[in-house]
PDB file of C-alpha atoms and ligand atoms in Angstrom:
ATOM      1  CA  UNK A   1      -3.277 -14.546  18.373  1.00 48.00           C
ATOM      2  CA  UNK A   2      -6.659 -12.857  19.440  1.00 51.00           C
ATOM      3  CA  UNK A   3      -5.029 -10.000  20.363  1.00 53.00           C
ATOM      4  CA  UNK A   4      -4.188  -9.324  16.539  1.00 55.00           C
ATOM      5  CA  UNK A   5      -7.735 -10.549  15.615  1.00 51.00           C
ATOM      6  CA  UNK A   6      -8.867  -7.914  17.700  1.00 48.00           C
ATOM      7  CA  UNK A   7      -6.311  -5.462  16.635  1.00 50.00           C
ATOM      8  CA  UNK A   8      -7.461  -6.010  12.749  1.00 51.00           C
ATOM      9  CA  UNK A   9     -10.909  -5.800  13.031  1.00 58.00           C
ATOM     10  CA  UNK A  10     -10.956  -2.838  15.351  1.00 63.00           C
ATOM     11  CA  UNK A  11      -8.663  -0.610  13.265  1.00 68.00           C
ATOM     12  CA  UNK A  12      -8.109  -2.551   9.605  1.00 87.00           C
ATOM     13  CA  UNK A  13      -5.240  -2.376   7.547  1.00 92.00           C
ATOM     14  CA  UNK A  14      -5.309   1.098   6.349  1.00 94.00           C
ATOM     15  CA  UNK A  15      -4.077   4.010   8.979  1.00 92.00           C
ATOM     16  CA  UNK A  16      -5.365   7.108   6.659  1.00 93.00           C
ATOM     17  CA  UNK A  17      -5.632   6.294   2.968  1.00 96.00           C
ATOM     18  CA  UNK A  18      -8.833   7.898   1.306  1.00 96.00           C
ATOM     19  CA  UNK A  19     -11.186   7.355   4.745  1.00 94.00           C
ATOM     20  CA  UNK A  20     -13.561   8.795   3.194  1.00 96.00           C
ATOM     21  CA  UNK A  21     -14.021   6.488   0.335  1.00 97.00           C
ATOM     22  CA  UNK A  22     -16.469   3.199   1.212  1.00 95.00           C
ATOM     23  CA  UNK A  23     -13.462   1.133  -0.622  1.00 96.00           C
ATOM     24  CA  UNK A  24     -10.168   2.259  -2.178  1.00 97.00           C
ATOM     25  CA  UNK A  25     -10.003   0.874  -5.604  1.00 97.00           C
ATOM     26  CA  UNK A  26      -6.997   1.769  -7.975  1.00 96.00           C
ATOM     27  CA  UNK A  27      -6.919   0.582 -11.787  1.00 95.00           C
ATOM     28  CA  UNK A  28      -4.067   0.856 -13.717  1.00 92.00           C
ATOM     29  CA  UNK A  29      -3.789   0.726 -17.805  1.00 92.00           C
ATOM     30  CA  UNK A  30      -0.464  -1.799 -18.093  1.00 87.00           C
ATOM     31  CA  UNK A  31      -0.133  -0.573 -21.934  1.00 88.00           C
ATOM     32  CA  UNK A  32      -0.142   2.921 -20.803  1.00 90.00           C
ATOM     33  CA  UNK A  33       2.564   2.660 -17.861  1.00 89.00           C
ATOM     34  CA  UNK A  34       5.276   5.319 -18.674  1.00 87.00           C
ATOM     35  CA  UNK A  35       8.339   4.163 -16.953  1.00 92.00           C
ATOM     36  CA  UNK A  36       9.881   0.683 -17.376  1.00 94.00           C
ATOM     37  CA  UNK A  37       9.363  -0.263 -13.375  1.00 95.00           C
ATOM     38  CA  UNK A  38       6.860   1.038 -11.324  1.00 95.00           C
ATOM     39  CA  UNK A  39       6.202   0.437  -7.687  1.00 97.00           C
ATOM     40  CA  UNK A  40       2.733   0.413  -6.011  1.00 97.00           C
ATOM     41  CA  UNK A  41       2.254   0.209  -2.219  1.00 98.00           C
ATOM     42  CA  UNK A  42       1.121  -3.144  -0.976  1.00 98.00           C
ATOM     43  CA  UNK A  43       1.650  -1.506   2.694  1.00 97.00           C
ATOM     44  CA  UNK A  44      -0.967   1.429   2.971  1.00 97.00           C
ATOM     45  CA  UNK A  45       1.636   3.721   4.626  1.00 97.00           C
ATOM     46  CA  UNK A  46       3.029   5.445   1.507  1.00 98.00           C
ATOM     47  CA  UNK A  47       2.039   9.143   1.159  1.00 97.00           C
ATOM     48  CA  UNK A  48       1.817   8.720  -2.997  1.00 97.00           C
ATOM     49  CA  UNK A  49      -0.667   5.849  -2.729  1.00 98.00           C
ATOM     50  CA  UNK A  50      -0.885   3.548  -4.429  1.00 97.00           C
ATOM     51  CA  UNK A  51       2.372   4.267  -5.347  1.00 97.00           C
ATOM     52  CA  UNK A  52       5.144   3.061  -3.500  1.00 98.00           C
ATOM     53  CA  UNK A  53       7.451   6.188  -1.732  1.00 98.00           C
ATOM     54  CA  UNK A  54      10.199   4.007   0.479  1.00 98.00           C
ATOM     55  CA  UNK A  55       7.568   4.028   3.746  1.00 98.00           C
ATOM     56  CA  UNK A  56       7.140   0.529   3.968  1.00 98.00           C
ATOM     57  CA  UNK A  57      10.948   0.637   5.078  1.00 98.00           C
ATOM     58  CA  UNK A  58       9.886   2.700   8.277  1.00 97.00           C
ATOM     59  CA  UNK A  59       6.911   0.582   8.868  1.00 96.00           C
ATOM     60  CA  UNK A  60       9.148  -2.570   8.283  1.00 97.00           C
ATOM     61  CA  UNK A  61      11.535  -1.484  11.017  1.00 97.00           C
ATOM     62  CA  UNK A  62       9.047  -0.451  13.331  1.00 96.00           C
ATOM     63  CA  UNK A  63       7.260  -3.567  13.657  1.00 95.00           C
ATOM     64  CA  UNK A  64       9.125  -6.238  12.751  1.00 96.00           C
ATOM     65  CA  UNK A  65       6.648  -6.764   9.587  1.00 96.00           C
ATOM     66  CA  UNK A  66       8.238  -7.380   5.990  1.00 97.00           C
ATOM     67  CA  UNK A  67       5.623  -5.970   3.398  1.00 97.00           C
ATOM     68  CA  UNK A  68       7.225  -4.170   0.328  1.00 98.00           C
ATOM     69  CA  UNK A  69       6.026  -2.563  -3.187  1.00 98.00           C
ATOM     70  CA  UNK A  70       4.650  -4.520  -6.128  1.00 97.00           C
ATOM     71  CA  UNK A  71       6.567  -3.591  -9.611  1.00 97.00           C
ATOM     72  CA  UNK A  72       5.090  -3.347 -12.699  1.00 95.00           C
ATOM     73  CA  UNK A  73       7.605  -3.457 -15.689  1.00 92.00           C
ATOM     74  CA  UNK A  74       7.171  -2.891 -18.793  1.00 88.00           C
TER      75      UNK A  74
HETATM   76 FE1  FES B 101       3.946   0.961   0.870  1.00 88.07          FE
HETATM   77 FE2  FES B 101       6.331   0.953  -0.274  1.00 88.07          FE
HETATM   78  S1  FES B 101       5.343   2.595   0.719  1.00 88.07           S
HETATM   79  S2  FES B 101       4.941  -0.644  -0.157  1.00 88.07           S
END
């Protein structure tokens, strides 16, 4: 709806991740990943971003949205 349109472009998709940075880029080195699964936030809530800590489970709940972690594996 417009409403949403409105929402989005007023506010964006990230609450309070790195504001200060002009755009919040993460790489990661796949051959040097040190555990066999790991989760990074797809959600922008998480307090470890941009790895995953179980807040998109909060968000989820609260609005009725579905977003979740991507896993790396080794
Ligand atoms: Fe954001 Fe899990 S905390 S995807």
């Amino acid at each position: 709806s417009s409403t949403v349109a409105v929402r989005a472009e007023g506010v964006g998709i990230n609450p309070d991740v790195r504001k200060n940075e002009d755009k919040v880029v993460d790489s990661v080195v796949v051959s040097e990943l040190s555990k066999p699964l790991t989760a990074y936030c797809r959600c922008w809530r998480s307090g470890t971003f941009p790895l995953c800590d179980g807040s998109h489970v909060r968000h989820n709940k609260a609005t009725g949205d579905n977003v979740g972690p991507l896993l790396l594996k080794k």
